[in-house]
CSV table of C-alpha atoms and ligand atoms in Angstrom, one decimal:
chain,number,residue,atom,x,y,z
A,1379,MET,CA,-40.6,-9.6,5.2
A,1380,THR,CA,-37.9,-11.7,3.4
A,1381,GLY,CA,-37.3,-10.7,-0.7
A,1382,VAL,CA,-38.2,-7.1,-0.1
A,1383,PRO,CA,-34.5,-4.7,0.1
A,1384,ALA,CA,-34.9,-2.5,3.3
A,1385,VAL,CA,-35.5,1.8,2.6
A,1386,VAL,CA,-34.6,4.2,4.8
A,1387,ALA,CA,-35.7,7.5,4.1
A,1388,VAL,CA,-33.7,10.6,4.5
A,1389,ARG,CA,-36.1,14.0,4.4
A,1390,VAL,CA,-34.8,17.0,2.3
A,1391,ASP,CA,-37.2,20.1,4.4
A,1392,VAL,CA,-36.7,22.6,1.1
A,1393,PRO,CA,-39.3,24.9,-0.3
A,1394,PRO,CA,-41.6,24.3,-2.2
A,1395,ALA,CA,-41.0,20.5,-2.3
A,1396,PRO,CA,-39.6,18.5,0.2
A,1397,TYR,CA,-38.4,15.2,-0.9
A,1398,ASP,CA,-36.9,12.1,0.1
A,1399,VAL,CA,-33.3,10.4,-0.4
A,1400,LEU,CA,-34.2,6.6,-0.6
A,1401,VAL,CA,-31.1,4.7,0.9
A,1402,GLY,CA,-31.1,0.8,1.0
A,1403,SER,CA,-29.2,-2.2,-1.0
A,1404,GLY,CA,-31.2,-3.3,-4.2
A,1405,ILE,CA,-33.5,-0.5,-4.5
A,1406,LEU,CA,-33.4,0.8,-7.9
A,1407,GLY,CA,-36.8,-0.3,-8.8
A,1408,GLU,CA,-38.1,2.7,-6.4
A,1409,VAL,CA,-37.2,4.9,-9.1
A,1410,ALA,CA,-40.3,4.4,-10.7
A,1411,THR,CA,-42.4,5.7,-7.6
A,1412,THR,CA,-40.6,9.0,-8.0
A,1413,VAL,CA,-41.4,9.2,-11.2
A,1414,GLY,CA,-44.6,8.4,-11.3
A,1415,ASP,CA,-47.1,8.8,-14.2
A,1416,ARG,CA,-44.7,11.5,-16.0
A,1417,ARG,CA,-45.6,10.7,-19.8
A,1418,ARG,CA,-41.7,10.5,-21.2
A,1419,VAL,CA,-38.7,10.3,-19.2
A,1420,ALA,CA,-35.2,11.1,-19.8
A,1421,VAL,CA,-32.6,8.8,-18.4
A,1422,VAL,CA,-29.1,10.4,-18.8
A,1423,SER,CA,-26.4,8.8,-18.3
A,1424,GLN,CA,-22.9,6.8,-19.5
A,1425,ALA,CA,-22.0,3.8,-21.8
A,1426,ARG,CA,-20.5,2.5,-18.4
A,1427,VAL,CA,-23.0,2.6,-15.8
A,1428,ALA,CA,-26.3,2.9,-19.0
A,1429,GLU,CA,-24.9,-0.9,-19.1
A,1430,LEU,CA,-24.6,-2.3,-15.5
A,1431,TYR,CA,-28.4,-0.6,-14.4
A,1432,ALA,CA,-30.1,1.3,-17.0
A,1433,PRO,CA,-31.7,-2.2,-18.4
A,1434,ARG,CA,-33.1,-2.1,-14.7
A,1435,LEU,CA,-34.3,1.4,-14.9
A,1436,LEU,CA,-35.7,0.8,-18.2
A,1437,GLU,CA,-37.9,-2.3,-17.0
A,1438,VAL,CA,-39.4,-0.3,-13.9
A,1439,LEU,CA,-39.9,3.1,-16.3
A,1440,PRO,CA,-41.1,1.8,-19.6
A,1441,SER,CA,-41.5,4.8,-21.6
A,1442,ALA,CA,-37.9,6.0,-20.6
A,1443,ASP,CA,-35.7,7.2,-23.5
A,1444,LEU,CA,-32.4,6.5,-22.5
A,1445,PHE,CA,-29.2,9.4,-23.0
A,1446,LEU,CA,-25.7,8.7,-22.9
A,1447,MET,CA,-23.4,11.9,-22.1
A,1448,GLY,CA,-19.4,11.3,-22.0
A,1449,ASP,CA,-17.9,10.1,-19.3
A,1450,GLY,CA,-15.1,12.3,-17.2
A,1451,GLU,CA,-14.7,15.9,-16.0
A,1452,ASP,CA,-14.2,17.1,-19.1
A,1453,HIS,CA,-17.5,16.2,-20.1
A,1454,LYS,CA,-19.4,18.2,-17.9
A,1455,THR,CA,-19.4,21.8,-19.8
A,1456,ILE,CA,-22.0,23.7,-21.4
A,1457,ALA,CA,-21.6,22.3,-24.5
A,1458,THR,CA,-22.9,18.9,-23.4
A,1459,VAL,CA,-25.8,20.6,-21.5
A,1460,GLY,CA,-26.7,21.6,-25.5
A,1461,ASP,CA,-26.6,18.3,-26.7
A,1462,LEU,CA,-28.9,16.9,-23.8
A,1463,ALA,CA,-30.7,19.9,-24.6
A,1464,ARG,CA,-31.6,19.1,-28.5
A,1465,ARG,CA,-31.6,15.8,-27.7
A,1466,PHE,CA,-34.6,16.0,-25.2
A,1467,ALA,CA,-36.1,18.6,-27.8
A,1468,ALA,CA,-36.0,15.6,-30.8
A,1469,ALA,CA,-37.6,13.0,-28.9
A,1470,GLY,CA,-39.9,15.5,-27.8
A,1471,LEU,CA,-39.3,15.9,-23.7
A,1472,LEU,CA,-42.3,18.6,-22.3
A,1473,ARG,CA,-42.4,20.5,-19.2
A,1474,ASP,CA,-44.3,17.9,-17.1
A,1475,ASP,CA,-41.7,15.5,-18.0
A,1476,ALA,CA,-38.7,14.1,-16.0
A,1477,VAL,CA,-35.1,13.8,-16.0
A,1478,VAL,CA,-33.5,10.9,-14.6
A,1479,ALA,CA,-29.8,11.2,-13.6
A,1480,LEU,CA,-28.5,8.1,-13.7
A,1481,GLY,CA,-24.4,8.0,-12.8
A,1482,GLY,CA,-22.3,9.7,-10.8
A,1483,GLY,CA,-21.7,13.6,-9.8
A,1484,VAL,CA,-20.8,13.9,-13.2
A,1485,VAL,CA,-24.3,13.2,-14.5
A,1486,GLY,CA,-26.1,14.2,-11.4
A,1487,ASP,CA,-24.6,17.5,-11.9
A,1488,THR,CA,-25.1,17.9,-15.8
A,1489,ALA,CA,-28.1,16.4,-16.4
A,1490,GLY,CA,-29.7,18.4,-13.1
A,1491,PHE,CA,-28.6,21.5,-15.0
A,1492,ALA,CA,-30.1,20.3,-18.3
A,1493,ALA,CA,-32.9,19.9,-16.5
A,1494,ALA,CA,-33.1,23.3,-14.8
A,1495,VAL,CA,-33.2,25.1,-17.5
A,1496,TYR,CA,-34.6,23.3,-20.2
A,1497,HIS,CA,-38.0,24.0,-20.9
A,1498,ARG,CA,-37.3,26.9,-17.9
A,1499,GLY,CA,-37.1,24.0,-15.9
A,1500,VAL,CA,-38.3,20.1,-15.7
A,1501,ASP,CA,-38.4,17.6,-12.5
A,1502,VAL,CA,-35.4,15.8,-11.7
A,1503,VAL,CA,-35.0,12.1,-10.1
A,1504,GLN,CA,-31.1,11.6,-9.1
A,1505,VAL,CA,-30.1,8.2,-9.3
A,1506,PRO,CA,-26.3,7.9,-7.6
A,1507,THR,CA,-23.9,5.4,-8.2
A,1508,THR,CA,-21.1,6.7,-6.8
A,1509,LEU,CA,-19.8,6.5,-3.1
A,1510,LEU,CA,-19.4,10.9,-3.5
A,1511,ALA,CA,-22.5,11.3,-5.2
A,1512,GLN,CA,-24.8,8.9,-2.6
A,1513,VAL,CA,-23.3,10.8,0.2
A,1514,ASP,CA,-22.9,14.4,-1.2
A,1515,SER,CA,-23.6,15.8,-4.8
A,1516,ALA,CA,-27.0,14.3,-5.6
A,1517,ILE,CA,-28.3,16.0,-2.8
A,1518,GLY,CA,-29.6,19.6,-2.0
A,1519,GLY,CA,-30.0,20.4,-5.5
A,1520,LYS,CA,-26.6,21.8,-6.9
A,1521,THR,CA,-26.3,21.7,-10.2
A,1522,GLY,CA,-24.2,22.8,-13.0
A,1523,VAL,CA,-20.9,22.9,-15.1
A,1524,ASN,CA,-17.4,23.7,-15.5
A,1525,LEU,CA,-15.5,26.2,-17.7
A,1526,PRO,CA,-12.5,26.3,-18.2
A,1527,GLU,CA,-11.9,29.1,-16.0
A,1528,GLY,CA,-12.9,27.4,-13.5
A,1529,LYS,CA,-15.1,24.3,-11.8
A,1530,ASN,CA,-19.0,23.8,-11.4
A,1531,LEU,CA,-18.7,28.6,-12.5
A,1532,VAL,CA,-22.1,27.9,-14.3
A,1533,GLY,CA,-25.3,26.4,-12.4
A,1534,ALA,CA,-28.4,26.5,-10.7
A,1535,PHE,CA,-29.9,25.7,-8.0
A,1536,HIS,CA,-32.6,22.9,-8.8
A,1537,GLN,CA,-33.7,20.9,-6.2
A,1538,PRO,CA,-34.6,16.5,-7.1
A,1539,ILE,CA,-38.4,15.2,-6.8
A,1540,GLY,CA,-36.6,12.2,-4.7
A,1541,VAL,CA,-32.8,11.1,-4.4
A,1542,VAL,CA,-32.4,7.1,-5.0
A,1543,ALA,CA,-29.4,6.2,-3.2
A,1544,ASP,CA,-28.9,1.9,-3.8
A,1545,VAL,CA,-25.9,1.0,-2.1
A,1546,ALA,CA,-25.7,-2.8,-4.0
A,1547,THR,CA,-24.3,0.0,-7.5
A,1548,LEU,CA,-21.0,0.9,-5.2
A,1549,ALA,CA,-19.8,-2.8,-5.4
A,1550,ASP,CA,-19.0,-2.1,-9.0
A,1551,LEU,CA,-16.8,1.4,-8.6
A,1552,PRO,CA,-13.2,0.8,-9.6
A,1553,ALA,CA,-11.1,1.4,-5.8
A,1554,ARG,CA,-9.9,4.9,-6.5
A,1555,GLU,CA,-13.7,6.3,-7.4
A,1556,TYR,CA,-14.8,4.7,-4.3
A,1557,ARG,CA,-11.6,6.0,-2.4
A,1558,SER,CA,-12.8,9.4,-4.0
A,1559,GLY,CA,-16.3,9.7,-2.1
A,1560,LEU,CA,-14.9,8.8,1.8
A,1561,GLY,CA,-13.1,12.2,1.0
A,1562,GLU,CA,-16.9,13.6,1.4
A,1563,VAL,CA,-17.3,11.0,4.3
A,1564,ALA,CA,-14.2,12.7,5.7
A,1565,LYS,CA,-15.5,16.3,5.7
A,1566,TYR,CA,-18.8,14.6,6.8
A,1567,ALA,CA,-17.1,13.3,9.5
A,1568,LEU,CA,-14.9,16.5,10.1
A,1569,LEU,CA,-18.0,18.7,9.9
A,1570,GLU,CA,-20.0,17.0,12.8
A,1571,GLY,CA,-16.8,16.3,15.0
A,1572,VAL,CA,-15.1,13.7,17.3
A,1573,GLY,CA,-17.8,11.6,19.0
A,1574,GLY,CA,-20.5,11.9,16.4
A,1575,GLU,CA,-22.0,9.4,15.2
A,1576,LEU,CA,-20.0,9.1,11.9
A,1577,ASP,CA,-16.9,9.6,13.6
A,1578,THR,CA,-17.5,6.6,15.8
A,1579,LEU,CA,-18.9,4.2,13.3
A,1580,LEU,CA,-15.9,4.8,10.7
A,1581,ARG,CA,-13.5,4.4,14.1
A,1582,GLU,CA,-15.3,1.0,14.8
A,1583,GLU,CA,-16.0,0.0,11.6
A,1584,SER,CA,-13.4,0.9,9.3
A,1585,THR,CA,-13.1,-2.6,8.1
A,1586,ALA,CA,-16.2,-3.1,7.2
A,1587,VAL,CA,-16.4,0.5,5.0
A,1588,LEU,CA,-12.9,-0.2,2.9
A,1589,GLY,CA,-14.7,-3.7,2.4
A,1590,ARG,CA,-18.2,-2.2,1.2
A,1591,GLU,CA,-20.1,-4.4,3.5
A,1592,PRO,CA,-23.6,-3.5,1.9
A,1593,THR,CA,-25.5,-3.1,5.4
A,1594,VAL,CA,-22.5,-0.2,7.5
A,1595,LEU,CA,-23.0,1.5,3.5
A,1596,ALA,CA,-26.4,1.6,3.9
A,1597,ASP,CA,-25.6,3.1,7.6
A,1598,LEU,CA,-22.5,5.5,6.1
A,1599,VAL,CA,-24.8,6.5,3.1
A,1600,ARG,CA,-27.6,7.6,5.7
A,1601,ARG,CA,-25.8,9.2,8.2
A,1602,CYS,CA,-23.8,11.8,5.4
A,1603,ALA,CA,-27.3,12.4,3.8
A,1604,THR,CA,-28.8,13.2,6.8
A,1605,ILE,CA,-25.9,16.1,7.6
A,1606,LYS,CA,-26.5,16.4,4.3
A,1607,ALA,CA,-30.0,17.3,4.6
A,1608,ARG,CA,-30.0,18.8,7.9
A,1609,VAL,CA,-27.8,21.5,6.5
A,1610,VAL,CA,-29.3,22.4,3.1
A,1611,ALA,CA,-32.7,22.4,4.7
A,1612,GLY,CA,-31.0,25.5,7.3
A,1613,ASP,CA,-29.7,27.1,3.8
A,1614,PRO,CA,-30.8,25.7,1.2
A,1615,GLU,CA,-29.3,28.8,-1.8
A,1616,GLU,CA,-26.4,29.2,0.6
A,1617,ARG,CA,-28.0,32.5,1.3
A,1618,THR,CA,-26.9,32.6,4.8
A,1619,GLY,CA,-23.6,31.1,4.8
A,1620,SER,CA,-24.8,27.9,6.8
A,1621,ARG,CA,-24.1,25.9,3.5
A,1622,ALA,CA,-21.7,27.0,2.9
A,1623,THR,CA,-19.7,25.1,6.2
A,1624,LEU,CA,-20.1,21.8,3.4
A,1625,ASN,CA,-17.1,23.8,1.2
A,1626,LEU,CA,-15.2,22.6,4.0
A,1627,GLY,CA,-11.6,21.2,2.5
A,1628,HIS,CA,-13.1,22.6,-0.8
A,1629,THR,CA,-11.3,25.9,-1.4
A,1630,LEU,CA,-8.1,24.2,-2.3
A,1631,ALA,CA,-9.1,20.9,-4.0
A,1632,HIS,CA,-11.5,23.0,-6.2
A,1633,ALA,CA,-7.6,25.0,-7.7
A,1634,LEU,CA,-6.1,21.7,-7.4
A,1635,GLU,CA,-8.3,20.2,-9.3
A,1636,THR,CA,-8.5,22.9,-11.9
A,1637,ALA,CA,-4.6,23.4,-11.3
A,1638,GLY,CA,-4.3,19.5,-12.4
A,1639,ARG,CA,-6.6,19.6,-14.9
A,1640,HIS,CA,-9.0,17.1,-12.9
A,1641,ARG,CA,-6.8,14.1,-13.0
A,1642,LEU,CA,-7.0,14.5,-9.0
A,1643,THR,CA,-11.0,13.1,-8.5
A,1644,HIS,CA,-13.3,15.7,-6.2
A,1645,GLY,CA,-12.6,13.7,-3.4
A,1646,GLU,CA,-9.0,12.9,-3.4
A,1647,ALA,CA,-8.6,17.3,-3.4
A,1648,VAL,CA,-10.8,18.0,-0.9
A,1649,ALA,CA,-8.5,15.2,1.2
A,1650,VAL,CA,-5.5,17.0,0.5
A,1651,GLY,CA,-8.0,20.7,1.2
A,1652,LEU,CA,-9.1,19.2,4.8
A,1653,VAL,CA,-5.8,18.7,5.3
A,1654,PHE,CA,-5.3,22.2,4.4
A,1655,ALA,CA,-8.1,23.1,5.9
A,1656,GLY,CA,-6.9,22.0,9.8
A,1657,ALA,CA,-4.0,23.4,9.1
A,1658,LEU,CA,-4.9,26.7,8.8
A,1659,ALA,CA,-6.8,26.9,11.3
A,1660,GLU,CA,-4.2,25.5,13.6
A,1661,ALA,CA,-1.9,28.3,11.9
A,1662,THR,CA,-4.1,31.0,12.3
A,1663,GLY,CA,-4.9,29.3,16.3
A,1664,ARG,CA,-8.3,28.3,15.5
A,1665,ILE,CA,-7.9,25.1,16.9
A,1666,ASP,CA,-5.0,23.2,18.6
A,1667,ALA,CA,-2.9,20.5,17.1
A,1668,ALA,CA,-4.9,17.6,18.1
A,1669,THR,CA,-8.0,18.8,16.3
A,1670,ALA,CA,-5.2,19.5,13.6
A,1671,ASP,CA,-4.3,16.1,13.8
A,1672,ARG,CA,-7.1,14.9,13.2
A,1673,TYR,CA,-7.7,16.2,9.5
A,1674,ARG,CA,-4.8,14.6,9.0
A,1675,SER,CA,-5.3,11.0,10.4
A,1676,LEU,CA,-8.8,11.2,8.9
A,1677,PRO,CA,-8.6,10.9,5.6
A,1678,ALA,CA,-4.9,8.7,5.5
A,1679,ALA,CA,-6.8,6.0,7.5
A,1680,LEU,CA,-9.4,6.1,4.4
A,1681,GLY,CA,-6.9,5.7,2.2
A,1682,LEU,CA,-6.8,9.1,0.7
A,1683,PRO,CA,-3.7,11.3,-0.4
A,1684,VAL,CA,-2.5,14.5,2.2
A,1685,ARG,CA,-0.1,15.8,0.6
A,1686,VAL,CA,-0.2,17.5,-3.5
A,1687,PRO,CA,1.7,15.2,-5.3
A,1688,ALA,CA,5.1,16.3,-6.2
A,1689,GLY,CA,4.8,16.8,-9.6
A,1690,PRO,CA,4.9,14.5,-13.0
A,1691,ALA,CA,6.2,11.9,-11.1
A,1692,GLY,CA,3.2,12.4,-7.9
A,1693,ASP,CA,0.4,10.4,-8.0
A,1694,ALA,CA,-2.7,11.4,-5.6
A,1695,ALA,CA,-4.1,8.1,-7.1
A,1696,GLY,CA,-1.2,5.9,-5.3
A,1697,GLY,CA,-3.5,6.0,-1.6
A,1698,GLY,CA,-1.7,5.5,0.8
A,1699,THR,CA,-0.8,7.9,3.6
A,1700,ASP,CA,1.1,10.4,2.1
A,1701,GLY,CA,-0.2,10.0,-1.2
A,1702,ALA,CA,3.2,10.5,-2.5
A,1703,SER,CA,3.7,7.0,-4.8
A,1704,GLU,CA,5.1,6.6,-7.8
A,1705,GLY,CA,3.1,7.5,-11.4
A,1706,ASP,CA,1.9,10.5,-14.4
A,1707,ASP,CA,-1.2,11.5,-12.6
A,1708,GLY,CA,0.9,14.3,-10.3
A,1709,VAL,CA,-0.2,18.1,-10.2
A,1710,GLU,CA,2.7,20.5,-10.7
A,1711,VAL,CA,1.9,23.6,-9.5
A,1712,GLY,CA,3.1,26.0,-6.7
A,1713,SER,CA,1.4,27.9,-4.5
A,1714,ASP,CA,1.1,31.5,-6.1
A,1715,ALA,CA,-0.6,29.8,-9.0
A,1716,LEU,CA,-3.1,28.1,-6.3
A,1717,LEU,CA,-3.9,31.4,-4.7
A,1718,ALA,CA,-4.4,32.6,-8.0
A,1719,LEU,CA,-6.9,30.0,-8.4
A,1720,MET,CA,-8.4,30.1,-5.3
A,1721,ARG,CA,-9.0,33.9,-5.3
A,1722,ARG,CA,-11.0,33.1,-9.3
A,1723,ASP,CA,-13.0,30.3,-6.9
A,1724,LYS,CA,-16.6,31.5,-7.5
A,1725,LYS,CA,-16.8,31.7,-3.3
A,1726,ALA,CA,-14.5,34.5,-3.1
A,1727,ALA,CA,-15.3,38.4,-2.8
A,1728,GLY,CA,-12.1,39.6,-4.3
A,1729,GLY,CA,-10.1,37.4,-1.9
A,1730,PHE,CA,-9.5,34.4,-0.1
A,1731,THR,CA,-12.1,32.4,1.2
A,1732,PHE,CA,-12.1,29.4,3.5
A,1733,VAL,CA,-14.3,26.9,5.3
A,1734,LEU,CA,-12.1,26.6,9.4
A,1735,PRO,CA,-13.1,24.7,12.2
A,1736,GLY,CA,-12.7,27.4,15.6
A,1737,PRO,CA,-14.2,27.3,18.3
A,1738,GLY,CA,-17.4,28.0,17.1
A,1739,GLY,CA,-17.6,25.4,14.5
A,1740,VAL,CA,-16.5,25.5,11.6
A,1741,GLU,CA,-17.4,29.0,9.7
A,1742,ARG,CA,-16.2,30.8,6.8
A,1743,VAL,CA,-13.0,32.6,6.9
A,1744,ASP,CA,-11.7,35.6,4.8
A,1745,ASP,CA,-8.4,36.3,3.8
A,1746,PRO,CA,-6.1,34.8,6.6
A,1747,PRO,CA,-2.5,36.4,7.1
A,1748,ALA,CA,0.0,35.1,4.5
A,1749,GLY,CA,2.4,33.4,6.7
A,1750,ALA,CA,-0.4,30.9,8.1
A,1751,LEU,CA,-1.4,30.4,4.6
A,1752,ALA,CA,2.3,29.1,3.9
A,1753,ARG,CA,2.1,27.1,6.9
A,1754,ALA,CA,-0.9,25.2,5.7
A,1755,PHE,CA,0.5,25.2,2.5
A,1756,ALA,CA,3.4,23.0,3.4
A,1757,ALA,CA,1.7,21.3,5.1
A,1758,VAL,CA,0.3,19.5,2.5
A,1759,GLY,CA,3.6,19.3,0.8
A,1760,VAL,CA,3.2,22.7,-1.8
A,1761,ARG,CA,6.1,25.0,-2.6
A,1762,GLY,CA,6.0,28.8,-2.3
B,479,LIG,P1,-18.1,10.7,-11.9
B,479,LIG,O1,-19.2,11.0,-11.8
B,479,LIG,O2,-17.4,11.2,-13.1
B,479,LIG,O3,-17.7,9.2,-11.7
B,479,LIG,C1,-16.7,8.6,-11.6
B,479,LIG,C2,-16.3,7.5,-12.8
B,479,LIG,O4,-17.4,6.2,-11.8
B,479,LIG,C3,-16.9,7.8,-13.8
B,479,LIG,O5,-15.9,7.1,-14.7
B,479,LIG,C4,-18.4,6.3,-14.1
B,479,LIG,O6,-18.5,6.8,-15.4
B,479,LIG,C5,-17.8,5.2,-12.7
B,479,LIG,N1,-19.0,5.3,-12.1
B,479,LIG,C6,-20.5,5.9,-11.7
B,479,LIG,N2,-20.9,4.8,-11.1
B,479,LIG,C7,-20.3,3.4,-11.3
B,479,LIG,C8,-20.7,2.3,-10.9
B,479,LIG,N3,-21.7,2.2,-9.8
B,479,LIG,N4,-19.7,1.1,-10.9
B,479,LIG,C9,-18.9,1.4,-12.1
B,479,LIG,N5,-18.3,2.6,-12.3
B,479,LIG,C10,-19.0,3.6,-12.0
B,479,LIG,O7,-17.2,11.2,-10.1
B,479,LIG,P2,-18.1,11.4,-8.9
B,479,LIG,O8,-16.9,11.6,-7.9
B,479,LIG,O9,-19.0,10.5,-8.8
B,479,LIG,O10,-18.7,13.0,-8.8
B,479,LIG,C11,-17.5,14.2,-9.0
B,479,LIG,C12,-18.4,15.3,-9.7
B,479,LIG,O11,-19.1,15.9,-8.4
B,479,LIG,C13,-17.8,16.6,-9.7
B,479,LIG,O12,-17.7,17.0,-10.9
B,479,LIG,C14,-17.6,18.0,-8.7
B,479,LIG,O13,-17.8,18.8,-9.1
B,479,LIG,C15,-19.2,17.0,-8.0
B,479,LIG,N6,-19.8,17.6,-7.2
B,479,LIG,C16,-21.2,18.2,-6.9
B,479,LIG,C17,-21.1,18.5,-5.7
B,479,LIG,C18,-22.9,18.9,-5.7
B,479,LIG,O14,-23.3,19.7,-4.8
B,479,LIG,N7,-23.8,19.3,-7.0
B,479,LIG,C19,-20.6,17.9,-4.3
B,479,LIG,C20,-19.6,17.1,-4.6
B,479,LIG,C21,-19.4,17.2,-5.8
B,480,LIG,N1,-21.0,20.1,-1.7
B,480,LIG,C1,-21.9,20.9,-1.6
B,480,LIG,C2,-23.1,21.3,-1.1
B,480,LIG,O1,-23.8,21.1,-1.5
B,480,LIG,O2,-23.6,23.1,-0.6
């Protein structure tokens, strides 16, 4: 059939209500089907994103109101959630109504958490418009906000009733934000392993991926969503440890984001964290040098930073293979400060918790020896 955008559904099989991640190009109108006949709909977004896509959503959701929040990680706060909740109340949003989160991971996490706590929980539809959100944050029900003490320290599991990932929106993303999403894509490829579907796609279609070719993008997002859906279905609330494998590269990433006051994007920080995880796994004898090298070469091939920027003169946003070009977005931080932040990470039970590859696959590893940590820090250019 011509003129009808193709939609692929990836099922997320979680109790009590499985839902679909719809993936396709030009499919924003699918949000109306997911929302159904709910009386009121609160679309939460940011000015730039709303300008681009809210008209289409409001066209298919005639009863919707638009609620804007600030742009940037600094707005992913309890204050923003309180503000949204008060505005929902003023607009008369009730428990049987719905919230639609239109934007990247910041909107998805914040609006998702507002939906989780408003009236003790209203339905949320995630409409991710960044690559990072389409492949990761919009799927799986993790919602929450930051504290000055650390990332995502306040939150709730609140699964969406549906996710609509329209890859056409990715054409509008700034280059740095697109590349940031590739950090999570690299994580999935490494989780799946060499020779897996995603690894193969990234090797064979790298030009199309970097060129944002819509058909390849839809395939890329579908494959990532399929991996995430499988992991989430196996451990929806991260109780058995299997969902924690999705945090590959994230222990260092969260510390880098906090240390750098979020001047590294999440995906950039994850890319450096993947290199660190590969080096730490090698230093603890869990993987060989060739496998560790894939943890560096894949993010590098996707134009992501593979070293911590060297202080105020460093710039992780510079891309390239070493992330060390000039700029003023650097993260001036040593290993002691990063270790202190990692100890505070909510996933650590008093010590240091990492997710590392090994002979039995990717798994949680607690408290690796100091010497191995020092070698891993050196691999990403962090001094002691
Ligand atoms: P983001 O939400 O800050 O979006 C990046 C920028 O792109 C913003 O300025 C946004 O306004 C803009 N933007 C969004 N869509 C656009 C489009 N189509 N065209 C042009 N501009 C657009 O960043 P992000 O990378 O999407 O998300 C990062 C957040 O996701 C972090 O807070 C991170 O902690 C969170 N996260 C959550 C999970 C989870 O499981 N909940 C997983 C990974 C990351
Ligand atoms: N992004 C990690 C998770 O959803 O569990």
